[in-house]
């Protein structure tokens, strides 16, 4: 009676009206000609209904349960339900909701609805239902009981669970290949991006995105292509496909990245209505092209666009789904589970031991292990061709966190592996070239200032061990003070990405000798485009001089006369008032001709001191012999390369100076020729050098092949490479280059 009083208290006039309105409707049914009694109709509906129908009295005690309801909870037709409290009809986990929420709400508001689980009195698993309960009133509006109509929704709940499992599998595949899904509304311009995609644009995860943000980060050179692609994919006359690769400059971090994006526009009535797509970062090389699809079709379309083989594997090792790229490997089952596949798939441990199939990535992933970046295999296709292939795999789990399969990625890395082998050969060539080159090859870390590499020629040119030059600061200290600022500025320019050639002088620490260096500076960009390292090729060009002369004359008039005559011929001149002044600085002077004015015999001390340095400081003496023929001979023996009698003629003086300087040029040219020849020879492989030595010994392709145990065709190929490396068109020319480099002919076998 408390419940009845409560219901009467909360009953609204609207409910009274509803009850009143219901009366005429029922009366009309009674008046329908030939209609069965109303009670019979209701009884038939309740009896034949396939849903749970139950009725309770005013105290909420069960008084009726139809046949479908009894079957749903596992009760027999003759089981007494009046002694079963309503909460006991439900799964123990849901009884508190029924007792504390549903029934109080039913009495207070007249209805309650929710998803709950029935128990099964016969011991079954129980049923998930949509439970709808409502109170019942008589024609006077008094509470007479309550009723429930419950619908079995177990099938729908199982379908939802399968959908969640499918979405989990899709997300696992997307995560494995680093894809970012996004959507775009062509009508409103709304963009939906995940955190990974925002990171590619240099944005934090919570940053808002719109079309302007998207466009602002696209590289200016690529923006016209991107806009044209968008126009094509939104054209109703086209196929709606959007597929393009372009560069993105991070909005906050400034990092340049390459991305590949693939998607499709949907159209209705000739208008673009939606767009979905995926983005993958392909910096350095294109790793993936993908398109997004819903459910399993969405996953299949995504995998089909990838340039690498991707497949979904069942727990028994069979391939459940594979993209086109995986088809080239003709797999029905992964090699771990395929009998007889060991000859087609071969992999080796670091110690050289061959792996057995149980150690392959697919089998390991089905045991719960993620194998990334993978294992390299030698794959043999049906035609017998071998190629290097990298296989990685990862497990995926269902909603219960159990392993329900694996994702396998198979990538052709044959070109990469062969490039690595070629790189090793190239590095070996570089090492040999650096060891034999007369030029100094150097590498520097601009950020730390560390010198990472100095070739062996450094010791010869700088006159000190490479370990004594650890960093850029020590290198700058070796540069001539007058050239030091220019060298520092050159480093700043190369750090900005500029390649330049700089000529500067160094002062050797061991003997204080001045050497002239021509250095080619070049930047070494990192993968992100930033220049953090630089390299260079430094060549000693001390002998590469133009008209340079040093005038040594005690008399002012004689000194001015000599300087004027030389400068009139565009000669670079430096004058000294005494021989002692000249001798003090001669060790730091660049190569040039010394013009020595002889006032008395003591001036010959300059010629005698310079005699050992005649190769780069030759002396031309001028003086008055007084008719003594032996005077000139004495001067030449003292170390002068020429002697001019006073009064001298300017043309004779210039001829003597040019002749002396020409000897310097010729000597340096011969030295450079030898260095270049040595550099070319150093770049040859051991086999190519052996062929060259055989050619120098007068051998033919057949005799050299017999000596080296090769075929004549192989020798012919090596010979062509030798000629190309030496830059020689004929064999005599190659012989001259090799002889200049000091290569000796091969000693014939049996000699």
XYZ file of C-alpha atoms in Angstrom:
751
model
C 0.000 0.000 0.000
C 2.991 2.283 0.495
C 3.913 1.781 -3.137
C 0.315 2.539 -4.205
C 0.270 5.716 -2.145
C 3.619 6.795 -3.588
C 2.445 6.258 -7.138
C -0.751 8.178 -6.498
C 1.375 11.024 -5.066
C 3.612 11.325 -8.173
C 0.842 10.611 -10.694
C 0.462 13.602 -12.988
C -2.657 14.927 -14.681
C -1.030 13.968 -17.963
C -1.041 10.332 -16.855
C -4.740 10.606 -15.908
C -5.514 11.990 -19.333
C -3.615 9.125 -20.956
C -5.597 6.583 -18.994
C -8.846 8.287 -19.902
C -7.892 8.452 -23.581
C -7.019 4.741 -23.577
C -10.590 3.840 -22.616
C -12.337 4.870 -25.846
C -9.693 3.171 -27.928
C -10.367 -0.134 -26.179
C -14.109 0.383 -26.376
C -13.732 0.822 -30.119
C -11.971 -2.515 -30.305
C -14.860 -4.157 -28.455
C -17.348 -2.687 -30.895
C -15.439 -3.995 -33.972
C -17.780 -6.472 -35.686
C -16.706 -10.060 -35.201
C -13.755 -9.150 -32.943
C -12.731 -11.736 -30.318
C -12.961 -10.725 -26.678
C -10.252 -8.279 -25.721
C -8.901 -10.521 -22.939
C -8.445 -13.331 -25.451
C -6.509 -11.057 -27.785
C -4.139 -9.908 -25.052
C -3.675 -13.466 -23.848
C -2.746 -14.588 -27.359
C -0.223 -11.752 -27.760
C 1.471 -12.521 -24.463
C 1.480 -16.265 -25.071
C 2.904 -16.138 -28.601
C 5.344 -13.240 -28.182
C 9.038 -14.192 -28.644
C 10.218 -11.641 -26.111
C 10.361 -11.817 -22.325
C 7.036 -10.609 -20.844
C 6.605 -10.590 -17.098
C 4.014 -9.103 -14.709
C 4.379 -8.295 -10.991
C 1.843 -7.257 -8.369
C 1.815 -4.008 -6.424
C 4.504 -5.373 -4.111
C 6.665 -6.173 -7.156
C 6.297 -9.934 -6.659
C 6.341 -11.908 -9.962
C 2.873 -13.234 -10.811
C 3.248 -14.094 -14.508
C 6.042 -15.000 -16.973
C 5.313 -16.002 -20.578
C 6.782 -19.083 -22.290
C 9.516 -17.125 -24.134
C 10.554 -15.505 -20.869
C 10.716 -18.830 -19.024
C 12.890 -20.281 -21.798
C 15.197 -17.233 -21.678
C 15.918 -17.694 -17.944
C 15.848 -21.529 -17.952
C 12.541 -22.117 -16.062
C 10.086 -24.890 -16.729
C 6.427 -24.151 -17.579
C 5.267 -25.398 -14.157
C 7.983 -23.711 -12.049
C 6.560 -21.371 -9.386
C 7.922 -17.833 -9.896
C 6.047 -16.074 -7.105
C 8.740 -16.901 -4.549
C 11.609 -15.543 -6.717
C 12.469 -11.886 -5.982
C 12.854 -9.812 -9.138
C 16.658 -9.165 -8.576
C 17.251 -12.941 -8.511
C 16.230 -13.170 -12.169
C 19.473 -11.332 -13.070
C 23.170 -12.142 -13.242
C 24.878 -11.602 -9.859
C 26.918 -8.721 -11.300
C 23.711 -6.864 -12.273
C 21.537 -7.604 -9.195
C 22.721 -4.498 -7.342
C 21.693 -2.258 -10.276
C 18.242 -3.822 -10.366
C 17.772 -3.641 -6.589
C 19.259 -0.176 -5.916
C 18.494 1.690 -9.142
C 16.003 0.068 -11.461
C 13.206 -0.848 -9.012
C 13.329 2.441 -7.007
C 13.272 4.403 -10.275
C 10.356 2.270 -11.529
C 8.271 3.076 -8.422
C 9.271 6.735 -8.439
C 8.993 7.571 -12.138
C 6.839 4.768 -13.482
C 9.457 3.271 -15.849
C 13.100 2.144 -16.163
C 15.095 0.856 -19.117
C 18.637 -0.521 -19.485
C 20.952 -3.294 -20.748
C 21.363 -6.115 -18.178
C 22.041 -9.846 -18.098
C 19.485 -12.501 -17.082
C 20.716 -15.519 -15.163
C 19.893 -19.047 -16.338
C 18.293 -21.142 -13.627
C 19.092 -24.256 -15.634
C 22.833 -23.605 -15.485
C 23.320 -21.945 -18.877
C 25.430 -18.873 -19.677
C 22.632 -16.356 -19.353
C 21.299 -13.809 -21.817
C 22.039 -10.113 -22.371
C 18.753 -8.187 -22.807
C 17.274 -4.750 -23.148
C 15.032 -4.637 -20.014
C 12.054 -2.272 -20.174
C 9.884 -2.079 -17.061
C 6.806 0.092 -16.435
C 4.058 0.385 -13.841
C 0.401 -0.606 -14.502
C -2.729 1.344 -13.481
C -6.446 0.633 -13.485
C -9.017 2.899 -15.102
C -9.088 5.036 -11.959
C -5.345 5.586 -12.126
C -4.519 3.358 -9.164
C -1.364 1.212 -9.229
C -2.198 -2.399 -9.921
C 1.294 -3.778 -10.619
C 4.248 -3.602 -13.001
C 5.260 -5.272 -16.263
C 8.464 -5.839 -18.200
C 9.170 -6.525 -21.853
C 12.784 -7.615 -22.442
C 14.496 -8.213 -25.779
C 17.442 -10.579 -26.324
C 20.409 -8.481 -27.590
C 23.130 -11.153 -27.213
C 23.677 -11.435 -30.971
C 24.169 -7.680 -31.291
C 26.647 -7.631 -28.385
C 28.656 -10.446 -29.984
C 28.733 -8.515 -33.271
C 30.005 -5.446 -31.423
C 32.770 -7.538 -29.845
C 33.799 -8.845 -33.276
C 33.847 -5.292 -34.588
C 36.117 -4.182 -31.741
C 38.436 -7.100 -32.490
C 38.527 -6.122 -36.176
C 39.310 -2.523 -35.287
C 42.062 -3.674 -32.922
C 43.555 -5.766 -35.715
C 43.354 -2.796 -38.086
C 45.072 -0.504 -35.580
C 47.827 -3.080 -35.049
C 48.491 -3.148 -38.792
C 48.461 0.638 -39.003
C 50.875 0.959 -36.065
C 53.270 -1.615 -37.548
C 53.750 0.378 -40.771
C 53.654 3.808 -39.017
C 50.532 5.028 -40.784
C 48.454 8.009 -39.653
C 44.781 8.010 -40.602
C 42.892 11.229 -41.165
C 39.607 12.502 -42.599
C 38.515 15.665 -44.368
C 35.077 17.153 -45.006
C 35.265 18.828 -48.454
C 32.138 20.849 -47.685
C 33.148 22.366 -44.333
C 36.934 21.956 -44.626
C 37.045 20.152 -41.244
C 40.186 18.022 -40.681
C 40.515 15.149 -38.216
C 44.201 14.328 -37.416
C 45.783 12.036 -34.849
C 48.820 12.948 -32.724
C 51.286 11.146 -35.029
C 50.142 13.166 -38.046
C 50.328 16.420 -36.103
C 53.904 15.541 -35.146
C 54.821 15.297 -38.858
C 53.647 18.894 -39.196
C 55.762 19.865 -36.154
C 52.676 20.345 -33.940
C 51.894 19.184 -30.376
C 49.141 16.543 -29.940
C 46.539 19.089 -28.723
C 47.122 21.645 -31.489
C 44.042 22.533 -33.583
C 44.324 21.905 -37.322
C 42.500 23.303 -40.307
C 43.161 23.697 -44.019
C 45.338 26.788 -43.467
C 47.544 24.975 -40.940
C 47.880 22.047 -43.352
C 48.842 24.255 -46.295
C 51.210 26.501 -44.321
C 53.653 23.647 -43.638
C 53.839 22.329 -47.210
C 57.129 23.173 -48.915
C 56.583 26.189 -51.231
C 58.025 24.284 -54.191
C 55.546 21.435 -53.690
C 52.400 23.435 -52.911
C 51.214 23.836 -56.559
C 51.406 20.059 -57.077
C 49.479 19.399 -53.875
C 46.732 21.892 -54.703
C 46.401 20.395 -58.193
C 46.081 16.896 -56.682
C 43.330 18.110 -54.307
C 41.458 19.648 -57.240
C 41.666 16.359 -59.158
C 40.427 14.199 -56.300
C 37.402 16.444 -55.679
C 36.413 16.529 -59.359
C 33.204 14.449 -59.754
C 34.267 13.415 -63.270
C 37.409 11.733 -61.923
C 38.031 8.688 -59.777
C 38.384 10.663 -56.522
C 41.831 9.195 -55.779
C 44.369 11.419 -54.019
C 47.958 10.128 -54.126
C 51.011 12.382 -53.846
C 54.418 12.681 -52.200
C 55.628 16.058 -50.961
C 57.758 17.838 -48.397
C 56.566 19.298 -45.105
C 58.464 21.884 -43.046
C 57.572 21.501 -39.355
C 55.653 24.540 -38.102
C 57.319 24.577 -34.675
C 60.471 22.517 -35.144
C 61.398 23.631 -38.689
C 62.346 20.062 -39.674
C 61.813 19.123 -43.316
C 60.099 15.776 -43.813
C 58.879 13.840 -46.852
C 55.418 12.316 -46.627
C 53.368 10.107 -48.902
C 49.600 10.377 -48.671
C 46.879 8.277 -50.291
C 43.139 8.632 -49.998
C 39.809 8.782 -51.809
C 36.903 11.194 -52.016
C 33.302 9.962 -51.817
C 30.658 11.623 -53.990
C 26.863 11.903 -53.792
C 24.783 13.516 -56.503
C 27.949 14.782 -58.194
C 29.287 16.508 -55.049
C 32.253 15.526 -52.857
C 30.850 14.640 -49.430
C 33.701 12.942 -47.547
C 37.366 12.018 -47.746
C 39.499 9.534 -45.818
C 43.216 8.932 -46.226
C 46.477 7.867 -44.638
C 49.904 9.506 -44.356
C 53.288 7.837 -43.877
C 56.655 9.547 -43.439
C 59.042 8.558 -46.258
C 62.072 10.716 -45.425
C 65.066 9.372 -47.403
C 63.016 6.853 -49.298
C 59.370 5.936 -49.840
C 58.406 3.264 -47.344
C 54.683 3.015 -47.768
C 51.673 4.164 -49.775
C 48.364 3.369 -48.199
C 44.667 4.001 -48.522
C 42.179 3.800 -45.677
C 39.114 1.556 -45.788
C 36.415 0.658 -43.268
C 36.630 -2.660 -41.451
C 38.389 -5.511 -43.237
C 37.981 -3.813 -46.648
C 39.673 -0.718 -45.247
C 42.613 -2.799 -44.018
C 42.859 -4.737 -47.314
C 42.931 -1.500 -49.351
C 45.584 -0.003 -47.074
C 47.846 -3.026 -47.392
C 47.314 -3.203 -51.161
C 48.874 0.248 -51.631
C 52.092 -0.527 -49.771
C 55.282 -1.104 -51.837
C 56.340 -3.711 -49.289
C 54.749 -7.106 -48.726
C 52.303 -7.147 -45.785
C 50.177 -10.086 -44.689
C 47.927 -11.135 -41.833
C 48.728 -14.597 -40.493
C 46.361 -16.999 -38.769
C 47.482 -18.817 -35.606
C 48.210 -21.957 -37.677
C 50.642 -20.018 -39.887
C 48.388 -19.730 -42.939
C 48.116 -16.392 -44.745
C 44.691 -14.869 -44.036
C 45.170 -11.659 -45.995
C 48.028 -10.472 -48.203
C 48.658 -7.439 -50.370
C 49.891 -7.584 -53.966
C 53.542 -6.990 -53.031
C 53.507 -10.129 -50.885
C 52.202 -12.157 -53.813
C 55.615 -12.278 -55.508
C 56.807 -14.584 -52.708
C 54.108 -17.208 -53.482
C 53.253 -17.860 -49.837
C 50.308 -19.937 -48.638
C 51.882 -20.315 -45.198
C 54.713 -18.452 -43.513
C 58.138 -20.156 -43.873
C 58.118 -21.013 -40.143
C 55.119 -23.274 -40.723
C 55.717 -24.393 -44.330
C 57.445 -27.717 -44.783
C 60.205 -27.662 -47.359
C 60.625 -23.863 -47.469
C 64.110 -23.872 -45.950
C 65.814 -23.843 -49.347
C 63.764 -20.880 -50.531
C 64.305 -18.867 -47.338
C 67.802 -18.877 -45.829
C 68.920 -16.718 -42.918
C 72.058 -16.729 -40.814
C 72.979 -15.737 -37.279
C 75.826 -13.237 -36.645
C 78.165 -16.163 -35.966
C 77.437 -17.652 -39.400
C 75.126 -20.388 -38.132
C 72.101 -21.010 -40.337
C 68.793 -20.298 -38.579
C 66.191 -23.026 -38.305
C 62.535 -22.237 -39.182
C 61.516 -21.994 -35.520
C 63.747 -18.906 -35.243
C 62.095 -17.120 -38.196
C 60.119 -13.930 -37.426
C 56.672 -15.352 -38.284
C 56.887 -18.254 -35.842
C 58.346 -16.034 -33.134
C 55.532 -13.475 -33.528
C 52.884 -16.201 -33.127
C 54.568 -16.986 -29.805
C 54.114 -13.356 -28.723
C 57.442 -11.809 -29.775
C 57.819 -8.641 -31.870
C 60.648 -9.020 -34.402
C 61.522 -5.515 -35.632
C 63.428 -4.314 -37.668
C 63.535 -7.959 -38.747
C 65.855 -10.640 -40.130
C 67.530 -10.582 -43.550
C 66.929 -13.651 -45.730
C 68.279 -14.860 -49.047
C 65.053 -15.613 -50.950
C 65.130 -17.857 -54.028
C 62.209 -17.311 -56.404
C 60.793 -20.103 -58.619
C 63.160 -19.132 -61.460
C 66.168 -19.680 -59.196
C 67.032 -15.980 -58.839
C 68.256 -14.992 -55.383
C 67.583 -11.660 -53.709
C 67.963 -10.239 -50.217
C 64.696 -9.887 -48.314
C 64.021 -8.467 -44.850
C 61.209 -10.042 -42.821
C 59.716 -8.492 -39.685
C 56.658 -9.581 -37.728
C 54.526 -8.678 -34.741
C 51.642 -10.415 -32.959
C 48.170 -8.915 -32.699
C 45.737 -9.624 -29.903
C 41.955 -9.928 -29.602
C 39.801 -8.128 -27.042
C 40.749 -10.728 -24.429
C 44.457 -9.946 -25.034
C 45.046 -13.411 -26.463
C 47.231 -13.807 -29.577
C 44.901 -14.205 -32.528
C 47.476 -13.985 -35.309
C 50.412 -11.964 -36.546
C 51.316 -9.267 -39.015
C 54.261 -10.054 -41.295
C 56.122 -7.445 -43.345
C 58.396 -8.621 -46.176
C 60.645 -6.023 -47.818
C 62.948 -6.348 -50.817
C 66.336 -5.062 -49.606
C 68.408 -6.564 -52.405
C 69.424 -3.166 -53.763
C 70.245 -1.957 -50.255
C 72.412 -4.994 -49.470
C 74.227 -4.779 -52.784
C 74.699 -1.051 -52.220
C 76.254 -1.851 -48.837
C 78.696 -4.201 -50.556
C 79.484 -1.558 -53.165
C 79.928 0.973 -50.362
C 82.466 -1.267 -48.675
C 84.391 -1.490 -51.951
C 84.114 2.276 -52.359
C 85.325 2.862 -48.820
C 88.274 0.581 -49.484
C 89.087 2.561 -52.630
C 88.830 5.781 -50.663
C 91.110 4.417 -47.967
C 93.729 3.429 -50.508
C 93.367 6.741 -52.312
C 93.702 8.693 -49.062
C 96.760 6.691 -48.028
C 98.585 7.352 -51.295
C 97.317 10.821 -52.216
C 99.668 13.779 -51.897
C 96.632 15.894 -51.006
C 95.312 16.139 -47.453
C 91.750 14.823 -47.075
C 90.006 16.005 -43.906
C 86.625 15.717 -42.181
C 85.468 17.952 -39.325
C 82.529 18.049 -36.913
C 81.472 21.699 -37.058
C 79.354 21.473 -33.902
C 82.032 20.055 -31.604
C 85.001 21.454 -33.524
C 86.587 18.001 -33.664
C 88.699 16.889 -36.637
C 87.326 13.415 -37.354
C 89.778 12.435 -40.109
C 93.146 13.528 -41.542
C 94.716 11.541 -44.361
C 98.373 10.397 -44.115
C 99.535 13.260 -46.408
C 98.855 15.662 -43.529
C 102.098 14.667 -41.822
C 104.112 15.513 -44.944
C 102.426 18.864 -45.640
C 101.989 20.184 -42.092
C 105.166 18.529 -40.807
C 103.478 17.037 -37.728
C 101.601 13.834 -36.762
C 97.855 13.824 -37.332
C 97.209 13.124 -33.641
C 98.769 16.501 -32.800
C 95.971 18.230 -34.745
C 92.801 17.118 -32.875
C 90.474 20.026 -33.618
C 89.663 23.060 -35.735
C 91.169 25.440 -33.179
C 94.604 23.825 -33.558
C 94.220 23.935 -37.342
C 93.428 27.659 -37.263
C 96.492 28.194 -35.064
C 98.655 26.662 -37.818
C 97.322 29.118 -40.414
C 99.498 32.169 -41.145
C 98.297 35.072 -38.927
C 97.528 37.198 -41.983
C 95.252 34.479 -43.436
C 93.634 33.261 -40.215
C 90.508 35.462 -40.353
C 89.814 34.359 -43.923
C 90.089 30.699 -42.924
C 87.665 31.211 -40.024
C 85.171 32.931 -42.333
C 85.478 30.036 -44.791
C 84.334 27.639 -42.060
C 81.326 29.864 -41.347
C 80.400 29.877 -45.031
C 80.686 26.112 -45.392
C 78.518 25.624 -42.270
C 75.856 27.634 -44.117
C 75.972 25.103 -46.964
C 78.419 26.822 -49.334
C 81.196 25.039 -51.231
C 84.289 27.188 -51.780
C 87.984 27.116 -52.617
C 90.340 29.040 -50.337
C 94.037 29.720 -50.712
C 95.922 30.320 -47.465
C 99.342 29.910 -45.910
C 100.388 27.744 -43.008
C 103.450 27.981 -40.766
C 104.827 24.537 -40.022
C 105.494 24.091 -36.318
C 108.599 21.953 -36.799
C 110.697 24.168 -39.074
C 108.618 27.397 -39.245
C 108.492 26.985 -43.035
C 105.636 28.720 -44.818
C 103.571 26.575 -47.183
C 100.810 27.760 -49.517
C 97.630 25.621 -49.405
C 94.712 25.496 -51.823
C 91.800 24.005 -49.865
C 88.401 22.975 -51.242
C 85.788 23.237 -48.464
C 82.454 21.441 -48.885
C 79.465 20.916 -46.537
C 78.195 17.463 -45.526
C 74.422 17.741 -44.883
C 72.751 15.356 -42.431
C 69.554 13.488 -43.307
C 67.498 16.441 -42.040
C 69.369 18.799 -44.359
C 71.311 20.558 -41.597
C 75.064 20.995 -42.074
C 76.880 19.724 -39.001
C 79.994 18.356 -40.707
C 82.348 19.536 -43.405
C 85.147 18.071 -45.462
C 87.941 19.306 -47.614
C 90.826 18.500 -49.926
C 93.943 20.527 -49.098
C 96.665 20.716 -51.754
C 100.155 22.057 -51.192
C 100.594 24.620 -53.985
C 103.653 26.330 -52.584
C 105.352 26.071 -55.970
C 102.389 27.486 -57.909
C 103.583 31.078 -58.114
C 103.401 33.837 -60.695
C 106.033 36.544 -61.195
C 107.325 37.028 -57.665
C 110.729 38.554 -56.923
C 112.711 39.558 -53.848
C 115.162 42.444 -54.449
C 118.212 42.589 -52.136
C 120.243 45.802 -52.638
C 122.098 47.967 -50.129
C 121.988 51.126 -52.217
C 118.706 53.032 -52.343
C 119.139 53.993 -56.003
C 120.041 50.484 -57.130
C 117.123 49.076 -55.110
C 114.597 51.526 -56.596
C 115.926 50.874 -60.118
C 115.520 47.087 -59.797
C 112.077 47.318 -58.148
C 110.793 49.717 -60.811
C 111.940 47.551 -63.702
C 110.299 44.440 -62.219
C 107.035 46.135 -61.239
C 106.744 47.587 -64.749
C 106.444 43.965 -65.948
C 103.604 43.217 -63.417
C 105.977 41.389 -61.111
C 105.135 41.118 -57.391
C 108.186 42.601 -55.648
C 109.404 42.721 -52.046
C 112.599 44.690 -51.366
C 115.285 44.294 -48.657
C 118.030 46.816 -47.784
C 120.551 44.172 -46.735
C 121.329 40.514 -47.132
C 120.984 39.939 -43.372
C 117.465 41.403 -43.365
C 116.514 39.021 -46.158
C 118.086 35.942 -44.540
C 116.134 36.518 -41.309
C 112.752 36.016 -43.045
C 113.603 33.765 -45.978
C 112.134 30.702 -44.222
C 108.631 32.249 -44.335
C 108.768 33.471 -47.925
C 106.755 32.064 -50.815
C 108.664 30.712 -53.858
C 110.114 33.457 -56.063
C 113.252 34.757 -57.744
C 115.856 36.567 -55.596
C 117.482 39.508 -57.459
C 120.772 40.204 -55.658
C 122.681 43.447 -56.254
C 126.414 42.779 -55.651
C 128.163 45.812 -54.194
C 131.071 43.784 -52.834
C 132.068 40.140 -52.450
C 130.396 39.860 -49.022
C 126.978 40.096 -50.684
C 127.527 36.619 -52.105
C 126.687 35.230 -48.651
C 123.014 35.478 -49.669
C 123.589 33.274 -52.728
C 125.557 30.745 -50.696
C 122.835 30.578 -47.993
C 120.107 30.079 -50.606
C 121.960 27.414 -52.579
C 120.103 24.544 -50.791
C 116.770 26.320 -51.447
C 117.504 26.886 -55.104
C 114.428 24.858 -56.095
C 112.056 27.568 -54.828
C 114.301 30.629 -54.231
C 116.692 30.822 -57.226
C 119.139 33.787 -57.263
C 119.808 36.130 -60.214
C 122.832 38.316 -59.403
C 123.668 41.732 -60.952
C 127.047 43.442 -60.534
C 130.157 44.916 -62.150
C 132.924 42.403 -62.939
C 135.370 45.099 -63.989
C 136.369 42.965 -66.958
C 137.148 39.946 -64.782
C 135.677 36.967 -66.612
C 136.165 34.775 -63.569
C 133.917 37.001 -61.455
C 130.747 35.693 -63.103
C 131.918 32.105 -62.718
C 132.578 32.722 -59.034
C 129.054 34.111 -58.606
C 127.482 31.076 -60.310
C 129.444 28.663 -58.161
C 128.255 30.538 -55.075
C 124.697 29.536 -55.964
C 123.301 32.039 -58.470
C 121.419 30.636 -61.466
C 122.384 33.656 -63.639
C 124.619 36.760 -63.583
C 123.945 40.104 -65.323
C 126.691 42.652 -65.924
C 126.061 46.270 -64.903
C 124.719 48.342 -66.444
C 121.947 45.812 -67.073
C 119.061 46.105 -69.518
C 115.459 45.663 -68.181
C 114.573 43.120 -70.865
C 117.581 40.984 -69.944
C 116.678 41.214 -66.256
C 113.070 40.144 -66.900
C 114.234 37.288 -69.133
C 116.549 36.003 -66.412
C 113.821 36.235 -63.735
C 111.208 34.480 -65.899
C 113.692 31.726 -66.764
C 114.430 31.117 -63.072
C 110.712 31.032 -62.215
C 109.993 28.677 -65.122
C 112.303 26.124 -63.549
C 110.183 26.305 -60.383
C 106.990 25.778 -62.419
C 108.479 22.842 -64.302
C 109.596 21.161 -61.101
C 106.186 21.603 -59.480
C 104.441 20.384 -62.635
C 106.521 17.231 -62.641
C 105.808 16.726 -58.930
C 102.068 17.189 -59.455
C 102.153 14.771 -62.355
C 103.746 12.170 -60.133
C 101.196 12.837 -57.378
C 98.257 12.586 -59.760
C 99.616 9.361 -61.212
C 100.047 7.930 -57.709
C 96.471 8.979 -56.848
C 95.075 7.194 -59.880
C 97.097 4.060 -59.221
C 96.004 4.084 -55.561
C 92.345 4.031 -56.634
C 92.789 0.705 -58.478
C 91.720 -2.560 -56.893
C 94.371 -5.187 -56.166
C 93.243 -7.196 -59.213
C 93.315 -4.135 -61.485
C 96.813 -3.229 -60.301
C 97.999 -6.781 -61.010
C 96.651 -6.491 -64.559
C 98.427 -3.130 -64.961
C 101.743 -4.604 -63.793
C 101.261 -7.412 -66.312
C 100.717 -4.865 -69.101
C 103.880 -3.000 -68.078
C 105.758 -6.281 -68.392
C 104.554 -6.573 -71.988
C 101.948 -9.255 -71.328
C 98.876 -9.901 -73.453
C 95.369 -10.613 -72.190
C 95.999 -14.363 -72.543
C 99.393 -14.394 -70.801
C 98.160 -12.168 -67.967
C 95.054 -14.374 -67.577
C 97.245 -17.473 -67.351
C 99.510 -15.829 -64.756
C 96.623 -14.572 -62.577
C 94.395 -17.639 -63.027
C 91.641 -15.649 -64.736
C 89.799 -15.877 -68.018
C 90.996 -13.632 -70.894
C 87.539 -12.005 -70.879
C 87.925 -11.071 -67.204
C 91.386 -9.615 -67.883
C 89.912 -7.620 -70.761
C 87.277 -6.137 -68.415
C 89.916 -5.248 -65.795
C 92.109 -3.727 -68.513
C 89.262 -1.456 -69.645
C 88.710 -0.321 -66.058
C 92.420 0.387 -65.640
C 92.484 2.552 -68.767
C 89.388 4.415 -67.584
C 90.786 4.953 -64.072
C 94.112 6.258 -65.417
C 92.407 8.501 -67.972
C 94.529 6.933 -70.724
C 93.345 6.390 -74.275
C 96.232 4.193 -75.394
C 98.437 1.607 -73.746
C 101.647 3.713 -74.150
C 99.892 6.587 -72.383
C 98.910 4.257 -69.527
C 102.508 2.998 -69.335
C 103.808 6.578 -68.997
C 101.345 7.355 -66.200
C 102.181 4.143 -64.342
C 105.926 4.683 -64.754
C 105.605 8.237 -63.400
C 103.832 6.774 -60.342
C 106.660 4.306 -59.775
C 104.757 1.139 -60.685
C 107.072 -1.722 -61.589
C 106.284 -4.405 -64.168
C 105.186 -7.775 -62.848
C 107.967 -10.328 -62.617
C 107.118 -13.212 -64.982
C 106.542 -16.525 -63.255
C 109.612 -18.717 -63.305
C 112.044 -15.777 -63.503
